[in-house]
Amino acid sequence: MSKSNKGWFALFTVPLLLVFTTVVIIPFIIGIGYSFVSWDGIPANPKVFVGFDNYATLLRDDRFLTSAWHTIEFTVLALILVNVLGLAFSLLVTMKLRVSNAARTMFFMPNLIGGLILGYIWQFIFTDVFKYLGDKTGFDSVFFNWLIHPQFALYAMVIVFTWQMAGYTMIIYIAGIQGIPDELGEAARVDGANLWQRLTRIIFPLLMPSFTICLFLTLSGAFKIFDVNLSLTKGGPNNATELFAMNIFNEIFGYGHYGLGQAKAIIFFVLVAAVTMTQVIITKKREVQY
């Protein structure tokens, strides 16, 4: 690399590295330190070193363990629905239909809406619109306020997250489909392969790079979801939809347990990193070259 190229490289990368270090790395290291102390967050009060007591306490915290189970349940449901719908949308809009461009826009638009606004919009739908539909149609066993039912409230969050993310994953799957040579599909048709055989033997295997990206984004996004959780259910009813991020937020800013909250955050980081990296390794091994 020439000196001029090194200069341009430094010009564009050094500021970004400084920002990343300041905003992410340093606070993360400080957070690790806080996880070993007992502190209420008030600067005037002392920070008492307690070692691994915070980590031992969180393992006995039933509310934290319950939120962990709710997060896993939410993530599994969201992972399946987001990618199934995203893949279905991508296959639909790449069929060279007249409405393909309009369909792409409609499917992607929910991703442009912020999570807080999205939650408030769907809060109105689940409370007022569903109640109205239940009264008018008589199907009040389906159309009722989902947000006051512990199990249905979690399903409501899955629906909102899916509605937001499916269009985004659709774009990634579209890019993968358009990167598959047309000759492969034509050769398969000549050999008598039907649509399902072309999907399972050609398109899906060659889409593994897109699967890797979409699964990673969906897993990390579902694990870390907070804004929709806050605006749609606030963790209710009776903490039935309090997920990982909200539990940590409440522990730190609601109860003033900074040390315990930071310990939860570290465990949360390790869990998300382990799950996402495992997923990437598994799907990377299944990628094929063409």
Coordinates of C-alpha atoms in Angstrom, one line a residue:
M1 CA 0.0 0.0 0.0
S2 CA 1.4 3.4 -1.0
K3 CA 1.8 6.3 1.4
S4 CA -1.0 8.2 -0.2
N5 CA -3.3 5.2 0.2
K6 CA -2.3 4.7 3.8
G7 CA -3.1 8.4 4.4
W8 CA -6.6 8.1 3.0
F9 CA -7.1 4.9 4.9
A10 CA -6.1 6.6 8.2
L11 CA -8.3 9.6 7.4
F12 CA -11.4 7.5 7.1
T13 CA -10.8 4.8 9.7
V14 CA -9.1 6.6 12.6
P15 CA -12.1 8.9 13.4
L16 CA -14.4 5.9 13.3
L17 CA -12.2 3.9 15.5
L18 CA -12.0 6.8 18.0
V19 CA -15.8 7.1 18.1
F20 CA -16.3 3.4 18.4
T21 CA -13.7 3.2 21.2
T22 CA -15.3 6.1 23.1
V23 CA -18.9 5.1 22.6
V24 CA -18.7 1.3 22.9
I25 CA -15.4 -0.1 24.1
I26 CA -14.7 2.2 27.1
P27 CA -18.3 2.1 28.4
F28 CA -18.3 -1.7 28.1
I29 CA -15.1 -2.0 30.1
I30 CA -16.5 0.4 32.7
G31 CA -19.7 -1.6 32.8
I32 CA -17.7 -4.8 33.6
G33 CA -16.2 -3.0 36.5
Y34 CA -19.6 -1.9 37.8
S35 CA -20.8 -5.5 37.7
F36 CA -18.5 -6.3 40.6
V37 CA -19.8 -3.5 42.9
S38 CA -22.9 -2.6 44.9
W39 CA -24.0 0.9 43.9
D40 CA -27.3 2.8 43.6
G41 CA -26.1 5.1 40.9
I42 CA -25.8 8.2 43.0
P43 CA -22.3 9.7 42.6
A44 CA -22.1 10.8 46.2
N45 CA -22.7 7.3 47.5
P46 CA -19.8 4.8 47.7
K47 CA -19.3 1.9 45.4
V48 CA -18.8 -1.3 47.5
F49 CA -16.8 -4.1 45.9
V50 CA -18.8 -7.3 46.2
G51 CA -17.0 -9.6 43.8
F52 CA -19.2 -12.1 42.1
D53 CA -22.1 -11.6 44.4
N54 CA -24.1 -9.8 41.7
Y55 CA -23.7 -12.7 39.4
A56 CA -24.8 -15.2 42.1
T57 CA -27.8 -13.0 42.9
L58 CA -29.1 -12.8 39.3
L59 CA -29.1 -16.6 39.1
R60 CA -31.5 -16.6 42.0
D61 CA -33.6 -13.8 40.5
D62 CA -36.9 -15.4 39.4
R63 CA -37.9 -12.3 37.5
F64 CA -34.7 -12.3 35.5
L65 CA -34.9 -16.0 34.7
T66 CA -38.6 -15.6 33.7
S67 CA -37.6 -12.7 31.4
A68 CA -34.9 -14.9 29.9
W69 CA -37.5 -17.6 29.1
H70 CA -39.8 -15.0 27.6
T71 CA -36.9 -13.6 25.5
I72 CA -36.1 -17.1 24.2
E73 CA -39.7 -17.8 23.3
F74 CA -40.1 -14.5 21.6
T75 CA -36.8 -14.9 19.7
V76 CA -37.7 -18.4 18.4
L77 CA -41.1 -17.3 17.2
A78 CA -39.8 -14.1 15.6
L79 CA -36.9 -15.9 14.0
I80 CA -39.2 -18.3 12.2
L81 CA -41.9 -15.8 11.2
V82 CA -39.6 -13.0 10.0
N83 CA -37.5 -15.2 7.8
V84 CA -40.4 -17.2 6.4
L85 CA -42.3 -14.1 5.5
G86 CA -39.2 -12.3 4.2
L87 CA -38.3 -15.2 2.0
A88 CA -41.9 -15.5 0.8
F89 CA -42.0 -11.8 0.0
S90 CA -38.7 -12.0 -1.9
L91 CA -39.9 -14.9 -4.0
L92 CA -43.1 -13.1 -4.8
V93 CA -41.6 -9.8 -5.9
T94 CA -39.0 -11.5 -8.1
M95 CA -41.6 -13.2 -10.2
K96 CA -41.6 -10.2 -12.6
L97 CA -45.2 -9.2 -11.8
R98 CA -46.5 -5.8 -12.7
V99 CA -47.0 -4.8 -9.1
S100 CA -43.5 -6.0 -8.0
N101 CA -42.1 -2.6 -7.4
A102 CA -45.1 -1.4 -5.5
A103 CA -45.1 -4.6 -3.4
R104 CA -41.5 -4.1 -2.5
T105 CA -42.2 -0.6 -1.3
M106 CA -45.2 -1.7 0.7
F107 CA -43.4 -4.6 2.3
F108 CA -40.4 -2.5 3.2
M109 CA -42.2 0.6 4.5
P110 CA -42.8 -0.8 8.1
N111 CA -39.1 -0.9 8.6
L112 CA -38.9 2.8 8.2
I113 CA -41.1 3.4 11.2
G114 CA -39.3 3.8 14.5
G115 CA -39.9 1.1 17.2
L116 CA -41.6 3.5 19.7
I117 CA -44.0 4.8 17.1
L118 CA -44.6 1.3 15.8
G119 CA -45.5 0.1 19.3
Y120 CA -48.0 2.9 19.9
I121 CA -49.6 2.3 16.5
W122 CA -50.1 -1.4 17.2
Q123 CA -51.2 -0.6 20.8
F124 CA -54.2 1.2 19.3
I125 CA -54.8 -1.7 16.9
F126 CA -54.8 -4.4 19.6
T127 CA -56.9 -2.4 22.0
D128 CA -59.4 -0.4 20.0
V129 CA -59.5 -2.0 16.5
F130 CA -59.5 -5.6 17.8
K131 CA -62.3 -4.8 20.3
Y132 CA -64.3 -3.1 17.5
L133 CA -63.9 -6.1 15.2
G134 CA -64.8 -8.5 18.0
D135 CA -68.0 -6.6 18.7
K136 CA -69.0 -6.3 15.0
T137 CA -68.1 -9.9 13.9
G138 CA -68.8 -11.9 17.0
F139 CA -65.3 -13.5 17.0
D140 CA -64.5 -12.0 20.4
S141 CA -62.4 -15.1 21.1
V142 CA -59.9 -13.9 18.5
F143 CA -60.5 -10.2 18.3
F144 CA -60.0 -8.9 21.9
N145 CA -57.4 -6.8 23.6
W146 CA -54.4 -9.1 23.3
L147 CA -52.2 -6.8 25.4
I148 CA -54.1 -7.7 28.7
H149 CA -53.6 -11.5 28.1
P150 CA -50.1 -12.8 29.3
Q151 CA -49.6 -15.2 26.4
F152 CA -51.3 -13.2 23.7
A153 CA -49.4 -10.1 24.7
L154 CA -46.1 -11.9 23.8
Y155 CA -47.6 -13.0 20.5
A156 CA -48.6 -9.4 19.8
M157 CA -45.0 -8.4 20.2
V158 CA -44.0 -11.1 17.8
I159 CA -46.5 -9.8 15.2
V160 CA -45.2 -6.3 15.5
F161 CA -41.6 -7.3 15.3
T162 CA -42.3 -9.5 12.3
W163 CA -44.3 -6.7 10.6
Q164 CA -41.3 -4.4 11.0
M165 CA -38.4 -6.8 10.1
A166 CA -39.9 -9.0 7.3
G167 CA -39.5 -6.3 4.7
Y168 CA -35.9 -5.7 5.7
T169 CA -35.0 -9.4 5.3
M170 CA -36.9 -9.4 2.1
I171 CA -34.4 -6.9 0.6
I172 CA -31.5 -9.2 1.6
Y173 CA -33.1 -12.3 0.1
I174 CA -33.9 -10.4 -3.1
A175 CA -30.3 -9.5 -3.5
G176 CA -29.4 -13.2 -3.0
I177 CA -32.0 -14.4 -5.5
Q178 CA -30.9 -11.9 -8.1
G179 CA -27.3 -13.1 -7.7
I180 CA -28.2 -16.6 -8.7
P181 CA -27.4 -17.2 -12.4
D182 CA -30.6 -17.6 -14.5
E183 CA -28.9 -20.5 -16.4
L184 CA -29.2 -22.7 -13.3
G185 CA -33.0 -22.3 -13.2
E186 CA -33.4 -22.7 -16.9
A187 CA -31.3 -25.9 -16.9
A188 CA -33.4 -27.3 -14.0
R189 CA -36.7 -26.5 -16.0
V190 CA -35.3 -28.3 -19.0
D191 CA -34.5 -31.3 -16.9
G192 CA -38.1 -31.4 -15.6
A193 CA -37.6 -30.0 -12.1
N194 CA -40.8 -28.5 -10.6
L195 CA -41.0 -25.3 -8.5
W196 CA -40.4 -27.1 -5.2
Q197 CA -37.4 -29.0 -6.5
R198 CA -35.9 -25.8 -7.9
L199 CA -36.4 -24.1 -4.5
T200 CA -34.9 -26.8 -2.4
R201 CA -32.1 -28.0 -4.7
I202 CA -31.0 -24.7 -6.3
I203 CA -32.4 -21.5 -4.7
F204 CA -32.2 -22.3 -1.0
P205 CA -28.7 -23.8 -1.1
L206 CA -27.4 -20.8 -3.0
L207 CA -29.2 -18.4 -0.7
M208 CA -27.2 -19.6 2.4
P209 CA -25.2 -16.4 2.5
S210 CA -28.4 -14.4 2.7
F211 CA -29.8 -16.9 5.3
T212 CA -26.6 -16.3 7.3
I213 CA -27.1 -12.5 7.3
C214 CA -30.9 -12.5 7.9
L215 CA -30.7 -15.1 10.7
F216 CA -28.0 -13.1 12.4
L217 CA -29.9 -9.8 12.1
T218 CA -33.1 -11.4 13.3
L219 CA -31.5 -13.2 16.3
S220 CA -29.6 -10.2 17.5
G221 CA -32.6 -7.8 16.9
A222 CA -35.0 -10.1 18.7
F223 CA -32.7 -10.6 21.7
K224 CA -32.0 -6.9 22.1
I225 CA -35.5 -5.6 21.5
F226 CA -36.5 -2.8 23.8
D227 CA -38.4 0.0 22.1
V228 CA -41.3 -2.1 21.0
N229 CA -41.4 -3.8 24.4
L230 CA -41.6 -0.4 26.1
S231 CA -44.2 1.2 23.9
L232 CA -46.4 -1.8 23.3
T233 CA -46.7 -3.6 26.6
K234 CA -44.2 -1.9 29.1
G235 CA -43.5 -5.5 30.2
G236 CA -47.0 -6.3 31.2
P237 CA -49.4 -7.7 32.0
N238 CA -47.8 -8.7 35.3
N239 CA -44.3 -8.8 33.8
A240 CA -45.4 -11.5 31.3
T241 CA -43.7 -9.6 28.4
E242 CA -40.7 -8.2 30.2
L243 CA -37.8 -9.3 28.0
F244 CA -34.0 -9.2 28.7
A245 CA -33.3 -5.6 27.8
M246 CA -36.3 -4.2 29.7
N247 CA -35.5 -6.2 32.8
I248 CA -31.9 -4.8 32.8
F249 CA -33.3 -1.3 32.2
N250 CA -35.7 -1.6 35.1
E251 CA -33.0 -3.1 37.4
I252 CA -30.7 -0.1 36.8
F253 CA -33.0 2.9 36.4
G254 CA -36.1 1.6 38.1
Y255 CA -34.6 0.0 41.3
G256 CA -31.2 1.8 41.3
H257 CA -29.3 -1.5 41.4
Y258 CA -26.5 -0.5 39.1
G259 CA -24.1 -3.3 39.9
L260 CA -26.7 -6.0 39.6
G261 CA -28.1 -4.5 36.4
Q262 CA -24.6 -4.4 34.9
A263 CA -24.0 -8.0 35.8
K264 CA -27.2 -8.9 34.0
A265 CA -26.1 -6.8 31.0
I266 CA -22.8 -8.7 30.9
I267 CA -24.5 -12.1 31.0
F268 CA -26.9 -10.8 28.3
F269 CA -24.0 -9.8 26.1
V270 CA -22.3 -13.2 26.5
L271 CA -25.5 -15.0 25.7
V272 CA -26.3 -12.9 22.6
A273 CA -22.7 -13.2 21.3
A274 CA -22.6 -17.0 21.9
V275 CA -26.0 -17.6 20.1
T276 CA -25.3 -15.4 17.1
M277 CA -21.7 -16.6 16.6
T278 CA -22.9 -20.2 16.8
Q279 CA -25.6 -19.5 14.2
V280 CA -23.1 -17.8 11.9
I281 CA -20.6 -20.7 12.1
I282 CA -23.3 -23.3 11.4
T283 CA -24.9 -21.4 8.5
K284 CA -21.4 -20.5 7.0
K285 CA -20.5 -24.2 6.8
R286 CA -23.6 -24.8 4.7
E287 CA -22.8 -22.1 2.1
V288 CA -22.0 -23.4 -1.3
Q289 CA -20.0 -21.8 -4.1
Y290 CA -21.1 -21.5 -7.7

